[in-house]
Short mmCIF file of C-alpha atoms in Angstrom, two decimals:
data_model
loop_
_atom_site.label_atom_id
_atom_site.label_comp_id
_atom_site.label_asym_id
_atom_site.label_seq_id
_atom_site.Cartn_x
_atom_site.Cartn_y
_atom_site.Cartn_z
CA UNK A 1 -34.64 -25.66 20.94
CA UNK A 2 -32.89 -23.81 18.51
CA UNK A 3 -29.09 -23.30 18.67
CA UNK A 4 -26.84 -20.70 17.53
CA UNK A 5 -23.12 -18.91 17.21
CA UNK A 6 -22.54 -16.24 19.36
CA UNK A 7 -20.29 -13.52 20.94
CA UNK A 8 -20.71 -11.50 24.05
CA UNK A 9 -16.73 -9.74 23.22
CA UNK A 10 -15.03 -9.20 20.53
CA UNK A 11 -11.71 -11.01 21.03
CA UNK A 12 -10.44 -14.20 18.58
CA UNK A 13 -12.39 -16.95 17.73
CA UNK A 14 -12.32 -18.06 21.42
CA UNK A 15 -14.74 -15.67 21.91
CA UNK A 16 -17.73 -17.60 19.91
CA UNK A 17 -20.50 -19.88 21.90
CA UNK A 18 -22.08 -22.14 20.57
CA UNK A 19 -25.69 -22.01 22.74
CA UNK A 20 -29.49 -22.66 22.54
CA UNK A 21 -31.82 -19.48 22.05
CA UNK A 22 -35.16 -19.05 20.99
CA UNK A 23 -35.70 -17.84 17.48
CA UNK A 24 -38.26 -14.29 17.05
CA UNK A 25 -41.59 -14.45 15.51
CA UNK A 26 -41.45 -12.90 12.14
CA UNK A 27 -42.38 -9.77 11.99
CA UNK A 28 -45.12 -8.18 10.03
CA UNK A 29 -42.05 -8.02 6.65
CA UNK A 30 -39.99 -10.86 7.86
CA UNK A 31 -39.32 -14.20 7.05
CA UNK A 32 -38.00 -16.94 9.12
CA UNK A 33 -36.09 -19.42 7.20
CA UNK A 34 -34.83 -22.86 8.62
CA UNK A 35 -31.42 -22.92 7.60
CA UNK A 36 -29.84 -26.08 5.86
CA UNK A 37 -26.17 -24.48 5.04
CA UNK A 38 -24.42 -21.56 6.25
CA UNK A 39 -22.01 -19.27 4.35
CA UNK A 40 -18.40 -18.59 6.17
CA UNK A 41 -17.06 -15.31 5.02
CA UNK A 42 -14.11 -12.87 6.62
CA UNK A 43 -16.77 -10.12 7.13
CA UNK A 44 -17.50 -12.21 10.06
CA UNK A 45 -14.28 -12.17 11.28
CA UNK A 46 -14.58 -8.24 11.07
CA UNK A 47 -17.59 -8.20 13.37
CA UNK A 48 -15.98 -10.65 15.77
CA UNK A 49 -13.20 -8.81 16.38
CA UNK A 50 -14.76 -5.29 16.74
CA UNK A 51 -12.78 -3.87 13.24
CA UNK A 52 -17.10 -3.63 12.51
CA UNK A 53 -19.47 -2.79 15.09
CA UNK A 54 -22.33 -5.15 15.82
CA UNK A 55 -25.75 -3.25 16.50
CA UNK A 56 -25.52 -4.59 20.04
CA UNK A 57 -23.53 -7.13 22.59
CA UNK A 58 -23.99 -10.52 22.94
CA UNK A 59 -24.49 -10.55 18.72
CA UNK A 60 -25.32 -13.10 16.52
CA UNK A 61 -22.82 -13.50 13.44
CA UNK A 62 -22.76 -14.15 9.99
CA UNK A 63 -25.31 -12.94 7.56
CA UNK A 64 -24.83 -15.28 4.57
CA UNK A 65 -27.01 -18.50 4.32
CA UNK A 66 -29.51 -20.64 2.29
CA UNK A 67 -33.06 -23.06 3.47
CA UNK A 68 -36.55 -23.39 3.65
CA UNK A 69 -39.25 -20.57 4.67
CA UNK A 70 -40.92 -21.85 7.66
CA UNK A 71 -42.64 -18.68 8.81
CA UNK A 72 -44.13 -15.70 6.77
CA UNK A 73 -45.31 -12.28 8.31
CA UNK A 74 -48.55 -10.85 7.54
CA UNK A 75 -47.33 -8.50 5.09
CA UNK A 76 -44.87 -10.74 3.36
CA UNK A 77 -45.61 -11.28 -0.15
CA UNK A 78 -42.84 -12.37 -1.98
CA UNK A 79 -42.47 -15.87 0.13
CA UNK A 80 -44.53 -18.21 1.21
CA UNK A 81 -44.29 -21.24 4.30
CA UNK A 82 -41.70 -24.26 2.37
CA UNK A 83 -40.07 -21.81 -0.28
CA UNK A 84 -36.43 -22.69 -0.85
CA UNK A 85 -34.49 -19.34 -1.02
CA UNK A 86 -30.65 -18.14 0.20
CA UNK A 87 -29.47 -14.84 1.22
CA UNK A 88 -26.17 -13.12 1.35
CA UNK A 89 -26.23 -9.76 3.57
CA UNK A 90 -27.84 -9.04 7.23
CA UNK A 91 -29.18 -9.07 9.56
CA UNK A 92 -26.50 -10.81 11.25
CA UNK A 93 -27.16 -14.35 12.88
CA UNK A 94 -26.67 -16.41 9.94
CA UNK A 95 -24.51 -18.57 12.17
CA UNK A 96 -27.92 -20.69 13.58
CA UNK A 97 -30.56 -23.28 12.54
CA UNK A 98 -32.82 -20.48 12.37
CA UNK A 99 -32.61 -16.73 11.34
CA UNK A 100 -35.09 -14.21 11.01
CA UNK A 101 -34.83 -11.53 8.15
CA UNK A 102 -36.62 -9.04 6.41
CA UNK A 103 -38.57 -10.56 3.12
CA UNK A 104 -36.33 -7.99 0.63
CA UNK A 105 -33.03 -9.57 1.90
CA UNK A 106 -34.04 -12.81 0.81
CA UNK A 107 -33.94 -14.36 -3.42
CA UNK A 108 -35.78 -17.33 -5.01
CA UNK A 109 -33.26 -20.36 -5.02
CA UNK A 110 -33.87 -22.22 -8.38
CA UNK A 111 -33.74 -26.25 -7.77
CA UNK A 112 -31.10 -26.99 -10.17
CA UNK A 113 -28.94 -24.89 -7.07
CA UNK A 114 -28.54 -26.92 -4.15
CA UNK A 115 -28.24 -25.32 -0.48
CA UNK A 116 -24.59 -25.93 0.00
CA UNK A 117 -23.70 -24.22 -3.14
CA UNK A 118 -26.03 -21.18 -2.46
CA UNK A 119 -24.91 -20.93 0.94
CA UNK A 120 -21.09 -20.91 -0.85
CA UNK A 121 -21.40 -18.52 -3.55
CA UNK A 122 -24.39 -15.96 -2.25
CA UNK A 123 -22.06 -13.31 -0.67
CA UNK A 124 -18.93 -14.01 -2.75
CA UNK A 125 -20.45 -14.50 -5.53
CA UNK A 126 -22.66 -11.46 -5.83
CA UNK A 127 -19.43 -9.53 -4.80
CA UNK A 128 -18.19 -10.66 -7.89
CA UNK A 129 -21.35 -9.84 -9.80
CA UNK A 130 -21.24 -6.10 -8.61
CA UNK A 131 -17.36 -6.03 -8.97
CA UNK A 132 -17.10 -7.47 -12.71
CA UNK A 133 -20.37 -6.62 -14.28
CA UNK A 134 -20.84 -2.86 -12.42
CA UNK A 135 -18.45 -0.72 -10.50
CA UNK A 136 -15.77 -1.31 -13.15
CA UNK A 137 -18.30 -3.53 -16.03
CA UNK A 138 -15.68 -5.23 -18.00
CA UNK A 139 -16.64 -6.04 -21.64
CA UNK A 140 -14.27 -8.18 -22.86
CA UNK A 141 -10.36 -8.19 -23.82
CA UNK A 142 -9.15 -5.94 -20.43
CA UNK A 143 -6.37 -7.47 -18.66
CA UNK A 144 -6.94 -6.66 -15.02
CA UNK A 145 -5.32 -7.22 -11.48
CA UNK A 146 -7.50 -9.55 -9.15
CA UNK A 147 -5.71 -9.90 -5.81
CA UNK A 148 -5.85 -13.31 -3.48
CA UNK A 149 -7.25 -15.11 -6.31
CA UNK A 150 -7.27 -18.66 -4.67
CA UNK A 151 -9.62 -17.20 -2.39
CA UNK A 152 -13.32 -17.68 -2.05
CA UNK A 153 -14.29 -14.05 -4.03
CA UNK A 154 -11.06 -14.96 -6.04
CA UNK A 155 -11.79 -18.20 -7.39
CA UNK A 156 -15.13 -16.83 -8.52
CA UNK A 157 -13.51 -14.16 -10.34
CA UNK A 158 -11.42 -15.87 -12.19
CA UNK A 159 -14.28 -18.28 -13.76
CA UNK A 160 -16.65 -15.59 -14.06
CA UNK A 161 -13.67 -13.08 -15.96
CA UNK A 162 -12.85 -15.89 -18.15
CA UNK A 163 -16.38 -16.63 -19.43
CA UNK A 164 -16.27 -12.76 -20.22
CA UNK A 165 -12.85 -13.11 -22.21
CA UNK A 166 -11.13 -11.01 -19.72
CA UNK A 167 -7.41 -11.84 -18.93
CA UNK A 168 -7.20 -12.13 -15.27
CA UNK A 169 -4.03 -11.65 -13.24
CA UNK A 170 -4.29 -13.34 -9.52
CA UNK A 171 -1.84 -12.48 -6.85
CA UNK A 172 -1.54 -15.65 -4.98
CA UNK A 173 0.88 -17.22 -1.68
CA UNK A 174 1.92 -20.21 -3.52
CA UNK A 175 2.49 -22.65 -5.45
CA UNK A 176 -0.58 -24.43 -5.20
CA UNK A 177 -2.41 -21.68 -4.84
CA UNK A 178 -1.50 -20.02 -8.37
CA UNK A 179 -2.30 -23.75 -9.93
CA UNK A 180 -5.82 -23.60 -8.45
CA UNK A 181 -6.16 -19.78 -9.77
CA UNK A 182 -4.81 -20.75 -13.03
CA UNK A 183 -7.43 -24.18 -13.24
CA UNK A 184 -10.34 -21.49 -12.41
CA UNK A 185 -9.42 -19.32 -15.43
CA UNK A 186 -6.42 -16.86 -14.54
CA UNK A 187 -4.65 -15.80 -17.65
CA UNK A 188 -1.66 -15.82 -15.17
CA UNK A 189 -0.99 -15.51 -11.62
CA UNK A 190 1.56 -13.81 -9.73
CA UNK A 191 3.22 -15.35 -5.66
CA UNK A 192 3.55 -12.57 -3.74
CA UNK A 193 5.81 -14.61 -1.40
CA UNK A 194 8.97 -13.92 -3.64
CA UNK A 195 7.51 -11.78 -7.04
CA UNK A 196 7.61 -8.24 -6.75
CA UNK A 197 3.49 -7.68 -8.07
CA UNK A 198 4.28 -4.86 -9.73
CA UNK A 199 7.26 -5.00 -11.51
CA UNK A 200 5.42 -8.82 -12.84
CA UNK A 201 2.50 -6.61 -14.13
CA UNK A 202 4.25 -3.80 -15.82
CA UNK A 203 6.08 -6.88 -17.41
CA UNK A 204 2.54 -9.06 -18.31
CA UNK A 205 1.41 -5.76 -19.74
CA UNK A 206 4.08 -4.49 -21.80
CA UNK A 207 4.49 -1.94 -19.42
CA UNK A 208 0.71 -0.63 -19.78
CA UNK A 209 -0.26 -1.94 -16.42
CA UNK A 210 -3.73 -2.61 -16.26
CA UNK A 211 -7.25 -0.29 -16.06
CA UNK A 212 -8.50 -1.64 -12.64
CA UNK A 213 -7.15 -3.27 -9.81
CA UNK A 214 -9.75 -5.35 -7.56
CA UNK A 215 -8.31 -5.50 -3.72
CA UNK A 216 -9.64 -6.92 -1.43
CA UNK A 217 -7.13 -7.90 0.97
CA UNK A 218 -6.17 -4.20 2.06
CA UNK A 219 -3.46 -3.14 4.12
CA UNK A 220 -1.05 -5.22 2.75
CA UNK A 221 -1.66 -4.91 -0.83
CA UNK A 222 -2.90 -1.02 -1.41
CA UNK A 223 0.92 0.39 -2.55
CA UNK A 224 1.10 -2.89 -4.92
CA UNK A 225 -2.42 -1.97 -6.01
CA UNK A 226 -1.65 1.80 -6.71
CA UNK A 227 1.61 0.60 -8.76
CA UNK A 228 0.29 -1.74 -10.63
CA UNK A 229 -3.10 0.07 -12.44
CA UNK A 230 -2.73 2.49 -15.22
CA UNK A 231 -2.77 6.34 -15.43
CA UNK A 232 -6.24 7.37 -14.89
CA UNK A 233 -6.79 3.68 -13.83
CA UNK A 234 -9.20 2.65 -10.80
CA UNK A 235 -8.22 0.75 -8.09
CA UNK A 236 -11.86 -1.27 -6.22
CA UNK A 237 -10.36 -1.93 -2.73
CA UNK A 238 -13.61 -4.27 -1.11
CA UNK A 239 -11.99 -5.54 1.62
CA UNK A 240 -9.79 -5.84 4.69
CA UNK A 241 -8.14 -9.29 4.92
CA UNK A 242 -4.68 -8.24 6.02
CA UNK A 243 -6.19 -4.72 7.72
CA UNK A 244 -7.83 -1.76 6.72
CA UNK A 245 -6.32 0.79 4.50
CA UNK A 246 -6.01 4.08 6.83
CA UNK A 247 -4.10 7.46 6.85
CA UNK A 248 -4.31 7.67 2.73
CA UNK A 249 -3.05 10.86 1.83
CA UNK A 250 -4.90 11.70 -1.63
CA UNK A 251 -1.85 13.47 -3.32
CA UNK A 252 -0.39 9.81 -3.72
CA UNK A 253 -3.33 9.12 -6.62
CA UNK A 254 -1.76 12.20 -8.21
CA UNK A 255 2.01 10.84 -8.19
CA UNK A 256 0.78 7.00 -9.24
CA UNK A 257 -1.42 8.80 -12.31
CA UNK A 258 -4.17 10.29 -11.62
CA UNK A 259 -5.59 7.49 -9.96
CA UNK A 260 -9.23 6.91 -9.01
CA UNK A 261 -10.48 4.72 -5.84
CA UNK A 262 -13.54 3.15 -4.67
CA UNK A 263 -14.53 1.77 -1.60
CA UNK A 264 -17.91 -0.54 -2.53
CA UNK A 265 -19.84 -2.72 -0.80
CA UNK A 266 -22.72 -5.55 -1.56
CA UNK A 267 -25.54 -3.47 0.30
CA UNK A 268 -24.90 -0.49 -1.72
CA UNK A 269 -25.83 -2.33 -4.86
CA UNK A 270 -28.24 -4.82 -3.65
CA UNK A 271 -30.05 -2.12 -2.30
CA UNK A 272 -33.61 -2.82 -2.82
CA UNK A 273 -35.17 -6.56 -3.57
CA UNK A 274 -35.30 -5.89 -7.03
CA UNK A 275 -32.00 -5.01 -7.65
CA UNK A 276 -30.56 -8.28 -5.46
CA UNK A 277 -32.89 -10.38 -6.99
CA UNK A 278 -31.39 -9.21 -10.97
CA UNK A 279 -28.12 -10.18 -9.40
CA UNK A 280 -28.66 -13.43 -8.16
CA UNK A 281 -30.36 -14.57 -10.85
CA UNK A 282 -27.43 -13.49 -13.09
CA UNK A 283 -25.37 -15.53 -10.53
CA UNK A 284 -27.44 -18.30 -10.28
CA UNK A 285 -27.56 -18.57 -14.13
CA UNK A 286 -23.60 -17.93 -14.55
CA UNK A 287 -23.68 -21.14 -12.35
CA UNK A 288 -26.44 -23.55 -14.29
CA UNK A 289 -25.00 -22.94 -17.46
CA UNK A 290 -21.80 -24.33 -16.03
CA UNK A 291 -19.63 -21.42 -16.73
CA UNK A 292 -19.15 -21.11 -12.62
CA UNK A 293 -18.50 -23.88 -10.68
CA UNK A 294 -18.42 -23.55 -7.10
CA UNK A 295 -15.98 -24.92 -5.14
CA UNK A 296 -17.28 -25.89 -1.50
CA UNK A 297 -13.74 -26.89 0.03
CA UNK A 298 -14.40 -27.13 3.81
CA UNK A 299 -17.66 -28.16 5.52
CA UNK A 300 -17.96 -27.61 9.46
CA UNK A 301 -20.57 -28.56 11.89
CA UNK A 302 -22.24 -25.42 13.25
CA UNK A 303 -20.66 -26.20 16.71
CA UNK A 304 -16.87 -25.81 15.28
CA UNK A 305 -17.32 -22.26 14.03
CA UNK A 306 -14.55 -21.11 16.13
CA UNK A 307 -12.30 -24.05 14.36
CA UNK A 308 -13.78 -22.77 10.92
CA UNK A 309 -12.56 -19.22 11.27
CA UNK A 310 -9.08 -19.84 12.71
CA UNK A 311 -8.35 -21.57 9.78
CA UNK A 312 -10.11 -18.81 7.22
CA UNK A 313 -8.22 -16.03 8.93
CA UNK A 314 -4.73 -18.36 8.71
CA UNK A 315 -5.48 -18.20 4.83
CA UNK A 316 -5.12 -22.53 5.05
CA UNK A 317 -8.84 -22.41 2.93
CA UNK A 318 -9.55 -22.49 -0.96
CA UNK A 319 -12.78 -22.12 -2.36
CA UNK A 320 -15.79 -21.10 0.22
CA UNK A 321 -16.73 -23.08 3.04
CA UNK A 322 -19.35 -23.52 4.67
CA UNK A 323 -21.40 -24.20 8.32
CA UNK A 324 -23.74 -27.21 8.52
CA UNK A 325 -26.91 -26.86 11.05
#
C-alpha cells in the first residue's frame, strides 16, 4: 500500500496525516512516478494553512519531487516505464511514495544529478532561473537586492548571480546566516535584526540603490524593498514568507520613484513542456558544471512532515530540505 501526507483542514502542521491511500491509474497524458526524494518548500505551508486554496478537502500537498516512471498513459510520449525524471510544480501530492502527474509537468533528470539534489533544487532552483535569467535577465556587473539569502531560493541565488558577475546583496537574520550567504557568493549581506536595509544599501551603492529588488519574503520586507531599488527600478516580490503584501496603494511607486512591481510565479513561465524543459536543463547544467552546488541541509522521513515544516516556517533551516519515501 502506498502512503502519503495529507490534510483534511487547514490549521498548523498538526493538521498533516500521515496515511495509506491508493495511488490513480495514469491517465491517458499522465505519468506515475515512484518517488525516491521529495522537495520541502513554503508554498506548502501556504496550502496548509488555507493563505492558497487546495482544489478540494482532504488534499494532498507538495508538488515538488524527483524518481522513476513506473506507469505511462496511452498517449504519453515523452516518458517511458523506468525513466528517471523530477518535477517542480503540481499537481499537488508530492508529499507520497507515489504521485500521479500530467507528462508536460515532468523533465528528463540527467544521471550525473542524483534524486536528492533534484528533489532540492527543482522548485527553488527554477525560481531562480526565471528570476535571474528572465523577469529582470541580469547580464553582468548590476548590484542587486536579494532578500533572505540563507534561504533555500536564496542560497541558489547567490551562486547562480555570482557565476553571472552580478554583485549580490542578501538580507539575512544573523550572523551565521550572512557567513553562509557570503560562502555561496554574496558580494555582501545585510542582518536585518539590527541594520536598517535601506539606509546599508543606499550606503553599498553610493547612494544609487540598486535596479531590482527580488522579495520573496513579503509582508515584512515590501517598504524595505520599495526604499531600497532605484528610480524607475523594479521590485520582483515572489513570495509570502512573513505574509502577503495587501492594501498597496499604487501612488506609493510614484513617491519611492516611479517604481515598477511584479508579482511572478514558476507556472507562468514554465508554461508549456518545452519551455520547463529549456529551464531545467539550464539548471541542471548550472549544477554539473559545478558553478551551483546544492546544499541539501535537512533530510526527513516522509512520516515527520509535520516536524519538517515547523521548523521551515521557524526559519531554523539553510539550504533545501528534503522528504525521504
Amino acid at each position: 500500500m502506498a502512503k502519503r501526507i495529507q490534510f483534511r483542514a487547514h490549521g498548523g502542521p498538526e493538521v498533516l496525516e500521515y496515511v495509506d491511500y491508493e495511488p490513480a491509474a495514469p491517465g491517458p497524458n499522465q505519468v506515475r512516478v515512484a518517488n525516491q526524494a521529495i522537495g520541502l518548500n513554503f508554498i506548502d505551508t501556504y496550502y496548509r494553512s488555507g493563505l492558497y486554496a487546495p482544489p478540494a478537502l482532504p488534499s494532498g500537498l507538495g508538488a515538488e519531487g524527483a524518481g522513476i516512471v513506473d506507469a505511462v498513459g496511452s498517449e504519453v510520449t515523452r516518458f517511458k516505464v523506468g525513466d528517471r525524471v523530477a518535477y517542480g510544480s503540481g499537481p499537488l501530492g508530492a508529499y507520497s511514495t507515489q504521485h500521479v502527474l500530467p507528462q508536460d509537468n515532468l523533465v528528463h533528470l540527467p544521471d550525473e544529478i542524483s534524486f536528492e539534489t533534484a528533489a532540492g533544487v527543482m522548485l527553488k532552483g527554477l525560481t531562480v532561473q526565471y528570476l535571474l535569467r528572465q523577469t529582470y535577465e541580469l547580464k553582468g556587473g548590476e548590484t542587486i537586492l536579494f532578500h533572505a539569502a540563507a534561504g533555500g531560493v536564496g542560497s541558489l541565488a547567490c551562486q547562480w548571480a555570482k557565476a553571472l558577475g552580478v554583485k549580490l546583496i542578501g538580507t539575512v537574520s544573523s550572523k551565521e546566516k550572512a557567513e553562509l550567504a557570503k560562502a555561496n557568493g554574496a558580494w555582501a549581506t545585510i542582518d536585518y535584526s539590527h541594520e536598517n536595509v535601506a539606509e546599508r544599501v543606499l550606503a553599498l551603492t553610493d547612494g544609487k540603490k540598486v535596479p531590482v529588488v527580488y522579495d520573496g519574503v513579503g509582508k515584512d520586507t515590501w517598504l524595505t524593498s520599495l526604499d531600497s531599488v532605484a528610480p524607475r527600478g523594479l521590485v520582483v516580490s515572489f513570495g509570502n514568507a512573513s505574509g502577503a503584501v495587501d492594501g498597496v496603494n499604487l501612488g506609493i511607486l510614484a513617491a519611492k520613484g516611479s517604481l515598477y512591481v511584479t508579482r511572478p510565479t514558476l507556472a507562468t513561465y514554465a508554461n508549456n513542456a518545452d519551455n520547463l524543459q529549456r529551464m531545467a536543463d539550464e539548471l541542471f547544467e548550472m549544477i554539473i558544471s559545478g558553478k551551483l552546488k546544492v546544499d541539501i541541509s535537512q533530510r526527513y522521513s516522509l512520516a515527520d512532515a509535520a516536524k519538517a515544516q515547523t521548523e521551515l516556517s521557524a526559519r531554523r533551516t539553510t539550504g533545501s530540505t528534503v522528504l525521504l519515501p
